[in-house]
Coordinates of C-alpha atoms in Angstrom, one line a residue:
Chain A
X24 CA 97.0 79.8 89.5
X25 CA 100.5 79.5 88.6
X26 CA 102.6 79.4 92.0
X27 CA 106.7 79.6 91.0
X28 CA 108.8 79.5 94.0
X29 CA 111.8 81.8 92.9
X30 CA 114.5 82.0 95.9
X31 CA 112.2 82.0 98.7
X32 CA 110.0 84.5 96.8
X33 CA 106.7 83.2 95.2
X34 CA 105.1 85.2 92.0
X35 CA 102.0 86.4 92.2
X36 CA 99.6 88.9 90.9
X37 CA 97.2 90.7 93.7
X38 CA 94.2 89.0 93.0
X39 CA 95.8 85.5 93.3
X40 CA 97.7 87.0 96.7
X41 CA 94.5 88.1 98.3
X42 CA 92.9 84.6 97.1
X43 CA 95.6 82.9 98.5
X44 CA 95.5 84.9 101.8
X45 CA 91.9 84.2 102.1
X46 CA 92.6 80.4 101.6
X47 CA 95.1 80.9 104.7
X48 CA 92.9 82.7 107.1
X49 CA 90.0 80.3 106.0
X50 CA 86.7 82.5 106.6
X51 CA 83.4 80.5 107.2
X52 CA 81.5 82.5 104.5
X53 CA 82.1 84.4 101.4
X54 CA 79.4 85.5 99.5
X55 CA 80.4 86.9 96.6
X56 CA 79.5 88.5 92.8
X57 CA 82.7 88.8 90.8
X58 CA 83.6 92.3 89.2
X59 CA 86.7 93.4 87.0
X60 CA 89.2 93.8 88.0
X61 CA 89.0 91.7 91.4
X62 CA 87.7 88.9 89.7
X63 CA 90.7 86.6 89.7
X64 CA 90.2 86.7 93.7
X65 CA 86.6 85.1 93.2
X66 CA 88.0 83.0 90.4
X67 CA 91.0 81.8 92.3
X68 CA 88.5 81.5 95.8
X69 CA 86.0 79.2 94.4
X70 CA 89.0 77.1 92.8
X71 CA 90.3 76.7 96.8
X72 CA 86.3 76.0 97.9
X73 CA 85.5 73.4 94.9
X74 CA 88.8 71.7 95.6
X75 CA 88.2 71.5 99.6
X76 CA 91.0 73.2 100.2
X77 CA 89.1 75.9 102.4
X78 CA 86.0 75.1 104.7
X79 CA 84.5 78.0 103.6
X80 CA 80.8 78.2 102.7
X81 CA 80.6 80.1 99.4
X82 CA 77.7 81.8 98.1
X83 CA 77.2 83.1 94.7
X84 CA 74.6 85.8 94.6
X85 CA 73.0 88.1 92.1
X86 CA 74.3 91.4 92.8
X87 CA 77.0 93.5 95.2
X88 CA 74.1 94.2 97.1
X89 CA 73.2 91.3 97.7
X90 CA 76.9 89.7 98.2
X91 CA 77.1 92.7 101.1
X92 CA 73.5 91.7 102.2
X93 CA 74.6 88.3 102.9
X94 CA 77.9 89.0 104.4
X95 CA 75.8 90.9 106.8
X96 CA 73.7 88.1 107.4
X97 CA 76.4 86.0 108.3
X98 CA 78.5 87.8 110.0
X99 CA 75.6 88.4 112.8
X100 CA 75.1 84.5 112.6
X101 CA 78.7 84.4 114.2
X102 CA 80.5 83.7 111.1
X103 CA 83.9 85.1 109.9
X104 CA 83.1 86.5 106.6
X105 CA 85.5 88.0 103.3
X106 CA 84.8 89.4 99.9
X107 CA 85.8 91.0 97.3
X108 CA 84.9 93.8 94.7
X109 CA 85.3 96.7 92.7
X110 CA 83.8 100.0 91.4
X111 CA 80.3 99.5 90.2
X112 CA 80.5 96.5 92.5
X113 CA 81.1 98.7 95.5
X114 CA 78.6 101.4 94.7
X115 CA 76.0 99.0 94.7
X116 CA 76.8 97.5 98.4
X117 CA 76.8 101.3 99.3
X118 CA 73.2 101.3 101.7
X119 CA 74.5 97.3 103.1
X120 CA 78.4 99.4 104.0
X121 CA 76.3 101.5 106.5
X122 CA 74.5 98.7 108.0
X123 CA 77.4 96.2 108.6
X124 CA 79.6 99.4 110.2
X125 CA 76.5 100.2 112.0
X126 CA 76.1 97.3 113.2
X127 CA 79.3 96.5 114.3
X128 CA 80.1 93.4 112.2
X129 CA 83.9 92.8 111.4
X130 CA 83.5 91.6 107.5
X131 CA 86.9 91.9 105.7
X132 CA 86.6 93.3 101.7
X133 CA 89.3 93.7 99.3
X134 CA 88.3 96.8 97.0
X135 CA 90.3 96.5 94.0
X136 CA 90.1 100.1 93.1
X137 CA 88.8 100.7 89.3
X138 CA 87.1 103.6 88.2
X139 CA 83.2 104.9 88.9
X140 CA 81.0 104.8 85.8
X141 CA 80.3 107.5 84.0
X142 CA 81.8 107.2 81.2
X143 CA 82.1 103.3 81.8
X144 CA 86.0 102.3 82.6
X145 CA 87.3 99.3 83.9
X146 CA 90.8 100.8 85.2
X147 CA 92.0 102.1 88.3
X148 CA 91.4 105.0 90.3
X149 CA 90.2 105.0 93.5
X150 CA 86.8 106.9 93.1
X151 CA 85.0 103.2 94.5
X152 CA 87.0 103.6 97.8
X153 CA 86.5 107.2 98.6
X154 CA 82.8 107.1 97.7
X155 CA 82.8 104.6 100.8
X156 CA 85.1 106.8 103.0
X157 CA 82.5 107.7 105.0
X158 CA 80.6 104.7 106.2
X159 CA 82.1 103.4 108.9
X160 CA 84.3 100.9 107.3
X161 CA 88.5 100.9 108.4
X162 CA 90.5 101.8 105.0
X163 CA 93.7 100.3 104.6
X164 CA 95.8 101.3 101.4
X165 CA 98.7 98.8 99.3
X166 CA 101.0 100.1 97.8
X167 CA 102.5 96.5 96.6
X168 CA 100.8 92.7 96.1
X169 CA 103.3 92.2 99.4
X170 CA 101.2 94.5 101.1
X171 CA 97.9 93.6 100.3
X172 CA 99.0 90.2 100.8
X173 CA 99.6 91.7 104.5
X174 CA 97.1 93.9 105.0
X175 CA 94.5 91.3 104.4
X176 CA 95.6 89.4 108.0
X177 CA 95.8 92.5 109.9
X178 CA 92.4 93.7 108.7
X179 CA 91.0 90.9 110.4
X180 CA 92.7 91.3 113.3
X181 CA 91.7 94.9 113.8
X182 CA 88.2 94.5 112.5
X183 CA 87.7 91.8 115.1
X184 CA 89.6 93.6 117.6
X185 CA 87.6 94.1 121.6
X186 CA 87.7 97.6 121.1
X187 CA 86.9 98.2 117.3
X188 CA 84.6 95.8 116.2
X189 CA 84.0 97.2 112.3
X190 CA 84.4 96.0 108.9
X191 CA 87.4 96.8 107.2
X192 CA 88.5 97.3 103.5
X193 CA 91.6 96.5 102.1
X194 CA 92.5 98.7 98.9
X195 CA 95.1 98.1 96.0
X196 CA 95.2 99.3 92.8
X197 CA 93.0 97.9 89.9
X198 CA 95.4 96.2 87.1
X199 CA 98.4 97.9 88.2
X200 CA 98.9 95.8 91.4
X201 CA 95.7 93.1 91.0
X202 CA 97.3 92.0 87.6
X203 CA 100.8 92.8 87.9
X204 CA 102.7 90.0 89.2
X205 CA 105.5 90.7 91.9
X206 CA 107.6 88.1 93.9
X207 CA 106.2 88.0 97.6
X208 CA 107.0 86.4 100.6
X209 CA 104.3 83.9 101.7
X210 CA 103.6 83.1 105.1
X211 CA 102.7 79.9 106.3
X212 CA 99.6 78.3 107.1
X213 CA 100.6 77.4 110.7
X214 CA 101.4 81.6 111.0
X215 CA 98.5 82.3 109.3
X216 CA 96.1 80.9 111.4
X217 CA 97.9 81.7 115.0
X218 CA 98.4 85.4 114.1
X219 CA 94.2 85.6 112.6
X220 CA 93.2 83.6 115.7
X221 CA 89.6 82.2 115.8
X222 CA 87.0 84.6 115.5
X223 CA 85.1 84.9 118.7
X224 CA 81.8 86.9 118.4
X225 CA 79.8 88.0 121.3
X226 CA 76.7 87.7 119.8
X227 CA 75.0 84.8 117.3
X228 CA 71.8 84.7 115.4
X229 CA 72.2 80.5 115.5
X230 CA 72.4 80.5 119.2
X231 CA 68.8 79.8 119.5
X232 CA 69.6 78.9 123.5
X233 CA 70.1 83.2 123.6
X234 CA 67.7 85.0 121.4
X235 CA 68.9 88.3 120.2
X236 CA 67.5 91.0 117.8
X237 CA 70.4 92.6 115.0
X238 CA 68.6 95.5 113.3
X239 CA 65.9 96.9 115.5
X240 CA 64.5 100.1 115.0
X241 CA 66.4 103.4 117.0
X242 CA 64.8 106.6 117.3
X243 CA 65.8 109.7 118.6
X244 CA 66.6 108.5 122.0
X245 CA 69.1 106.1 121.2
X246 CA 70.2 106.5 117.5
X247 CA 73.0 108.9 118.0
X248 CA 74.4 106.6 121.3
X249 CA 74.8 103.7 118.8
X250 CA 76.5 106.0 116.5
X251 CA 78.5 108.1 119.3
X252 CA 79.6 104.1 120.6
X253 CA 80.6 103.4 116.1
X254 CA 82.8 106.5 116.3
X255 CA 84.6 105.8 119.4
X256 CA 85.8 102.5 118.1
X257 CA 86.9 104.2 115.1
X258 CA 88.9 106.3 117.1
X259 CA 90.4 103.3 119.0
X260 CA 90.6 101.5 115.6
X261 CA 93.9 104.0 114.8
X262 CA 95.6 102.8 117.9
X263 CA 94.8 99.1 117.5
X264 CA 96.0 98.8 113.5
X265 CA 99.2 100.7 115.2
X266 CA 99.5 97.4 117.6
X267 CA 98.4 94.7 115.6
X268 CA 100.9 96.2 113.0
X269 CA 103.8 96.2 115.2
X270 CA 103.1 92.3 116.3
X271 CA 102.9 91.5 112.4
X272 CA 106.1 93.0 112.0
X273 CA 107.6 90.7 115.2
X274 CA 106.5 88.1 113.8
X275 CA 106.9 88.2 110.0
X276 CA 109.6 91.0 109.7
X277 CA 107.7 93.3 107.8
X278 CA 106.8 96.5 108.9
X279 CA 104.2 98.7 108.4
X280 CA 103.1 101.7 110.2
X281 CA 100.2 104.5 109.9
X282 CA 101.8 105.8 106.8
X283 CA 104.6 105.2 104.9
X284 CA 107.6 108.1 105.0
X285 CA 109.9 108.1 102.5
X286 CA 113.1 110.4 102.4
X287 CA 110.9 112.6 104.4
X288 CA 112.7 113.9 107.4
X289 CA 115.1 115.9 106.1
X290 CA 112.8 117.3 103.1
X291 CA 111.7 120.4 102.4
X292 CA 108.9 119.9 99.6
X293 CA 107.0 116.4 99.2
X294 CA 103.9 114.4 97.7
X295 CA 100.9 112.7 99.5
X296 CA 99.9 109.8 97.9
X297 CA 97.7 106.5 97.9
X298 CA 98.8 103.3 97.0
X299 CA 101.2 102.0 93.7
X300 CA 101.7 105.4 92.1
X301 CA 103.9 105.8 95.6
X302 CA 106.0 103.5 93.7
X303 CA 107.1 105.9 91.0
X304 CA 107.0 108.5 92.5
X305 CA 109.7 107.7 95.3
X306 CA 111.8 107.1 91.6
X307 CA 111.1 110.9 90.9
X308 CA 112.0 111.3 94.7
X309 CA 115.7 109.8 94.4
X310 CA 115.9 111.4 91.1
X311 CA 115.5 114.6 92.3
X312 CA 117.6 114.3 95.3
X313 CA 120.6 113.2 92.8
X314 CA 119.9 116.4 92.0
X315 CA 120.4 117.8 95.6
X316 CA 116.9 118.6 95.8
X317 CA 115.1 118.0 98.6
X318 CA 112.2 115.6 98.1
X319 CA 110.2 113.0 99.8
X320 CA 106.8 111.3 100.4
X321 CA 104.4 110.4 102.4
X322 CA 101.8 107.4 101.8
X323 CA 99.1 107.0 104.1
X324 CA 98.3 103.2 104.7
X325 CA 95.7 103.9 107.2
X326 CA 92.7 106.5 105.6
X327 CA 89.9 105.2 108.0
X328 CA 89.9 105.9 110.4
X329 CA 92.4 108.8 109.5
X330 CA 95.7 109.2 111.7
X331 CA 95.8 113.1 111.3
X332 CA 97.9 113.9 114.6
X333 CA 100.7 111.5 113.2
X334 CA 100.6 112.7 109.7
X335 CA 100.9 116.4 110.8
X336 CA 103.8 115.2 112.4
X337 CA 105.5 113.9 109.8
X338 CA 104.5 116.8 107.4
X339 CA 104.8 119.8 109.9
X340 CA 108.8 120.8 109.2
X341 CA 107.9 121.1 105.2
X342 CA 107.7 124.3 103.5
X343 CA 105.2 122.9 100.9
X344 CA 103.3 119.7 100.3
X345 CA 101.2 118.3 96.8
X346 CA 98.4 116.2 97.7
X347 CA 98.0 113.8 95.0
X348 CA 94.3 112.3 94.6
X349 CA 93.6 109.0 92.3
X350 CA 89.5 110.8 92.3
X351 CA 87.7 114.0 92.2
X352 CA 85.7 114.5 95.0
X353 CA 83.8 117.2 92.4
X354 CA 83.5 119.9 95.1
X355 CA 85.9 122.4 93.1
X356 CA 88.4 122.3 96.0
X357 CA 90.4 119.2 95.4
X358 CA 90.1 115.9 96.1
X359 CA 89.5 113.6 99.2
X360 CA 92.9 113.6 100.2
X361 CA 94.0 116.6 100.0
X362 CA 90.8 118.0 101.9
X363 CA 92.0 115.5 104.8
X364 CA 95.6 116.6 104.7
X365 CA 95.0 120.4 104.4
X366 CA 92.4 120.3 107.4
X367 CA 94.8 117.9 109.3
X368 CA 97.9 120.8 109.2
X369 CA 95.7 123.3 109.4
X370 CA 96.3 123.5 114.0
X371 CA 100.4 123.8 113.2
X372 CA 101.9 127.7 113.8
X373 CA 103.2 127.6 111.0
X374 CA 102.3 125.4 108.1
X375 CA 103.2 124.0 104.5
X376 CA 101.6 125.0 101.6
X377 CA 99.3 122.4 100.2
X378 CA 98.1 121.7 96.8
X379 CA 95.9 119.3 95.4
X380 CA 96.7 117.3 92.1
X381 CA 94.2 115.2 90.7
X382 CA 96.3 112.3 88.5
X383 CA 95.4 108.9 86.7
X384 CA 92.0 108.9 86.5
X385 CA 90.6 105.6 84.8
X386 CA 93.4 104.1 84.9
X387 CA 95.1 107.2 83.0
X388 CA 99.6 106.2 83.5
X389 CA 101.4 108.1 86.2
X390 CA 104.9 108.1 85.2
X391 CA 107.9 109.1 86.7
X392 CA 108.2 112.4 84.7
X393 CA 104.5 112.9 86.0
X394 CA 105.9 113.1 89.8
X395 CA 109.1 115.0 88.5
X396 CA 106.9 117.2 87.2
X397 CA 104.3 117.7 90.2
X398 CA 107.7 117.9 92.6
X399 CA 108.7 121.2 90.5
X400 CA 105.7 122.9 91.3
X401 CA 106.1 122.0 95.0
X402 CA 109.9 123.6 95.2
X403 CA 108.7 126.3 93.5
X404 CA 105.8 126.6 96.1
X405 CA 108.1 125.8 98.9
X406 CA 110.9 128.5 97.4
X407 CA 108.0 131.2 96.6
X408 CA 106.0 130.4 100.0
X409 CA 103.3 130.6 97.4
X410 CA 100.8 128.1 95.4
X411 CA 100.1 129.5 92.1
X412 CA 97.3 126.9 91.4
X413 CA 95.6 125.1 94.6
X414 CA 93.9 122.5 92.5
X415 CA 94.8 121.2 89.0
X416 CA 94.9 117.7 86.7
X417 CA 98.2 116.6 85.6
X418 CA 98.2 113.6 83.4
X419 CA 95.8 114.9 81.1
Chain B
X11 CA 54.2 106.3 129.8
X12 CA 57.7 106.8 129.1
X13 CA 60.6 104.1 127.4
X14 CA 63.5 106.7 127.6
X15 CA 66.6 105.2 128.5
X16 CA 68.3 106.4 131.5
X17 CA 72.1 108.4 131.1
X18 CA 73.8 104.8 132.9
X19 CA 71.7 102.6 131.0
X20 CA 72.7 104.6 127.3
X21 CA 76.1 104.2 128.6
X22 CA 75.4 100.4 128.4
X23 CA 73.3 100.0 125.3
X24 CA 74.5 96.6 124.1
X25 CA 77.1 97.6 120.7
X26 CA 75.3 97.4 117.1
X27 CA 72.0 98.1 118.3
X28 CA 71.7 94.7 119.5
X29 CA 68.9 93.5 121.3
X30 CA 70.6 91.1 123.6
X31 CA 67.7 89.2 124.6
X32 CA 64.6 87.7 123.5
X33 CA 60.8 89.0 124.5
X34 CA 61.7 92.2 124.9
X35 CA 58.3 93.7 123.3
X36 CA 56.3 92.9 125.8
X37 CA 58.3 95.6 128.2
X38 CA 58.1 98.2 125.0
X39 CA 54.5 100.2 126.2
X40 CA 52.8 100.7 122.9
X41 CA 49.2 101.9 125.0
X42 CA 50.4 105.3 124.6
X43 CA 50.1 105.8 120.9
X44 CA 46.3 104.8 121.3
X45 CA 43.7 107.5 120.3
X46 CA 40.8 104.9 120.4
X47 CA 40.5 102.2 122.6
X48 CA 38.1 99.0 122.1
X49 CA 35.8 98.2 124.2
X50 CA 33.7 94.8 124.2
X51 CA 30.3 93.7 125.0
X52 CA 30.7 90.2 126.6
X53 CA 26.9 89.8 126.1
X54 CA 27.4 89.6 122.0
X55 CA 30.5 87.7 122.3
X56 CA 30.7 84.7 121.1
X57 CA 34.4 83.9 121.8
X58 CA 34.7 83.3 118.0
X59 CA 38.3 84.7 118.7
X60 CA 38.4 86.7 115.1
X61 CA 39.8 89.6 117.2
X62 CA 42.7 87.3 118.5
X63 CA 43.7 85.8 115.7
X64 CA 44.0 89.6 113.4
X65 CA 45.0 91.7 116.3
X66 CA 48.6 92.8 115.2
X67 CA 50.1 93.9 118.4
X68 CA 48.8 90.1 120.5
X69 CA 46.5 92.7 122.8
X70 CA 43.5 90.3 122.7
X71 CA 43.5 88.8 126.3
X72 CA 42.1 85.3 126.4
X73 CA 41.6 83.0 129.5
X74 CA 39.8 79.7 129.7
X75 CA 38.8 79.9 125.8
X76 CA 37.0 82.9 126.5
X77 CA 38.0 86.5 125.2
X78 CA 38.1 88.6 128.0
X79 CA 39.3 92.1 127.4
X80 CA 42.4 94.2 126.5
X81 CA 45.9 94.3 127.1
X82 CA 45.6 98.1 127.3
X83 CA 49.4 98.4 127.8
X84 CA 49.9 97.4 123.9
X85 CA 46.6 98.3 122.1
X86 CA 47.5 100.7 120.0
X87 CA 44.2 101.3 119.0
X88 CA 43.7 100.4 115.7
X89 CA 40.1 99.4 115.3
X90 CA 41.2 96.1 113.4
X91 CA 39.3 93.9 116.3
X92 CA 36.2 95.9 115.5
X93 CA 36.2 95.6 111.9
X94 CA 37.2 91.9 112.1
X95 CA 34.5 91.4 114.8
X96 CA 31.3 89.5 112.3
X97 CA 29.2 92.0 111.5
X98 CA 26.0 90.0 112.9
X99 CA 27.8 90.3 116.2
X100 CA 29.3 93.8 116.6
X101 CA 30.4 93.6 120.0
X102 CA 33.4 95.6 119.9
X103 CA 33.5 99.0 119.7
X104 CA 36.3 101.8 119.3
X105 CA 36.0 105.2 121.7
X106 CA 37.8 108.0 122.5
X107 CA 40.2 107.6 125.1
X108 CA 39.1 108.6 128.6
X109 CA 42.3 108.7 130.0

């Protein structure tokens, strides 16, 4: 890894920011099965663990499944525990997702979001992440390597958190952001490791002076308790990423809320959207409000748990809203985000008109003129009160 | 026989499904799931402690080196002690349940 320091800035790609981060927060395990296109953050990882640089105890497995397996493992020994995949990778951890949320262990992933086979693709969407929307692990969303960079040390701190107590994903985009090197501002080691704390859990398998049992079998009497207790610190989860973000932003200057709004208060027609294609389109945004248009955006950060009360907030004045979705959720009625962000609006008097836009599918370029073009059909929509097509592909 | 939590204890289950403690088993009744339950004839016994050693649920009682009956609370009544018993011996038998 090739650290420049350029005017208090350092250049890095994503992968090599997340590895770095991980050095910084120093986890006690990592198990671990490299995938494209996360693998520079194994790469760069082991470098840190061969060189002594981390304490970390790193374990190279044969399979996702069995990376997730001993994360799982682990983490109920007591131990603070990170990895990192992608895709295929993520797929095959799916069964292991459910038992580490379920069982309320607070392991930290970085999804580098590529593409689900079939056809076979090794660029980004974010069809990986949204297959996993629903078990139980917090979903946090980058837009930039300065965000994932970030995200990663408040992901620990709200896993880990009293009153939350799950695993949590960090997503950024495959290539685009993992590969794509951006100057960031580092934190320091000192920070690092005051703001992540030590990791304090309440129960370990190596305490051998208090015998304890992860994994026992449930039945009817009890199951839905344990999962009534899973979705209450979900629910708390939204409130505690809103706290832990506001001390990160005390302490570091960077802030970071639910969601990201962009030239949104004062707009009449704007996009939902995940992650780097944000990016471009807030270009189309201040394009189009040369133009006297009225555009904006809205990026959630947070997806899991998903902060709907805020985000009808912030999307309630608009006259008509494009959901953009990075996957297909292969229902015929738009994709993930879009179903969340329709329901979400769907209590308001008087609401916007939604669409759903499915863009950049394995790894497929958004450009600017994409967004340009998606923001026509919203002003039409919000100047018709009509949507002529609820769900469509662009980029094709 | 029942192992139903009550509505303040499932406000307290322990988060994860964790079983906080060890040697909890023993409390779990398992008796109830028994359709046949073993009885023993103490004059063909030999105290050759087959039963004890292939009993899966640990419901062989033993005092003194001698077998001595059933821990009726955990027998779920699988017959393995009968079957394992040596066939020149068969001093254990499986019956209906009275109860």
């Amino acid at each position: 890894m090739a650290i420049t320091g350029t005017k208090g800035a350092t250049g890095l790609t994503g992968n090599t920011a997340i590895a770095y981060a991980m050095k910084q927060i120093n986890p006690d395990v990592a198990p671990v099965y490299p995938i494209t296109p996360s693998t520079g953050i194994v790469e760069d990882f082991s470098s840190y663990v061969a060189d002594g640089a981390v304490d970390t105890e790193l374990i190279t497995v044969e399979s996702e499944h069995s990376a997730m397996s001993a994360c799982i493992g682990a983490c109920a020994a007591g131990a603070r525990v990170m990895t990192a995949t992608s895709s295929q990778g993520l797929a095959l951890m799916w069964e292991m997702l459910y038992i580490a949320s379920g069982m309320r262990l607070p392991i930290v992933l970085t999804d580098v979001n590529r593409a689900l086979s079939a056809p076979i693709n090794i660029h980004c969407d974010h069809s990986d992440s949204m297959g996993a929307r629903d078990s139980g692990w917090i979903q946090i969303y980058s837009e930039t390597v300065q965000e994932a960079y970030d995200n990663l040390f408040m992901a620990v701190r709200i896993a880990e958190h009293e009153h939350v107590l799950l695993p949590a994903m960090v997503c950024m985009d495959g290539f685009i952001t993992s590969h794509a090197i951006e100057n960031i501002n580092l934190i320091g080691d000192d920070s690092v490791r005051e703001f992540v704390g030590e990791y304090k859990p309440a129960h370990s398998l190596l305490d051998t002076g208090n015998p304890i049992t992860y994994g026992a079998m449930t039945l009817p009497d009890t199951y839905i308790t344990f999962k009534h207790q899973q979705s209450k610190a979900m629910a708390a989860a939204k409130d505690v990423a809103v706290e832990i973000s506001a001390e990160f932003g005390r302490k570091f200057g960077r802030n970071y809320g639910l969601f990201d709004a962009y030239r949104l208060a004062d707009a009449e027609a704007a996009i939902v959207i995940l992650n780097s294609a944000a990016g471009t389109s807030k270009v189309a945004v201040d394009e189009l409000r040369k133009q006297g248009k009225k555009v904006g955006l809205l990026r959630p950060r947070l997806f899991r748990p998903f902060p709907f009360e805020e985000i009808t907030g912030a999307l309630k004045h608009l006259k008509a809203v494009a959901v953009l979705d990075r996957v297909d959720s292969m229902n015929a009625f738009g994709g993930p985000l879009f179903n969340e962000v329709r329901s979400a609006l769907y209590d308001l008097e008087k609401r916007p008109k939604v669409m759903s836009r499915i863009y950049g599918l394995g790894g497929r370029d958004y450009k600017v003129a994409d967004a340009v073009g998606a923001f026509e059909e919203v002003l039409k929509a919000a100047a018709t009160g009509r949507v002529e097509t609820l769900q469509k592909y662009i980029t094709l | 026989m029942t192992n139903k939590p009550s509505k303040a204890d499932k406000n307290h289950l322990p988060l994860g499904g964790v079983i906080p403690k060890g040697g909890t088993a023993h409390d779990y009744s398992t008796g109830g799931w028994r359709k046949l339950t073993p009885s023993v004839d103490k004059s063909k016994c030999t105290n050759c402690m087959i039963c004890w050693v292939m009993c899966p649920d640990s419901a062989i009682i033993v005092e003194d080196a001698k077998m001595i009956g059933f821990d009726l609370e955990h027998c779920k009544g699988c017959g393995i002690c009968a079957v394992e018993c040596p066939d020149k011996i068969s001093a254990i038998k499986m019956e209906e349940d009275k109860s």
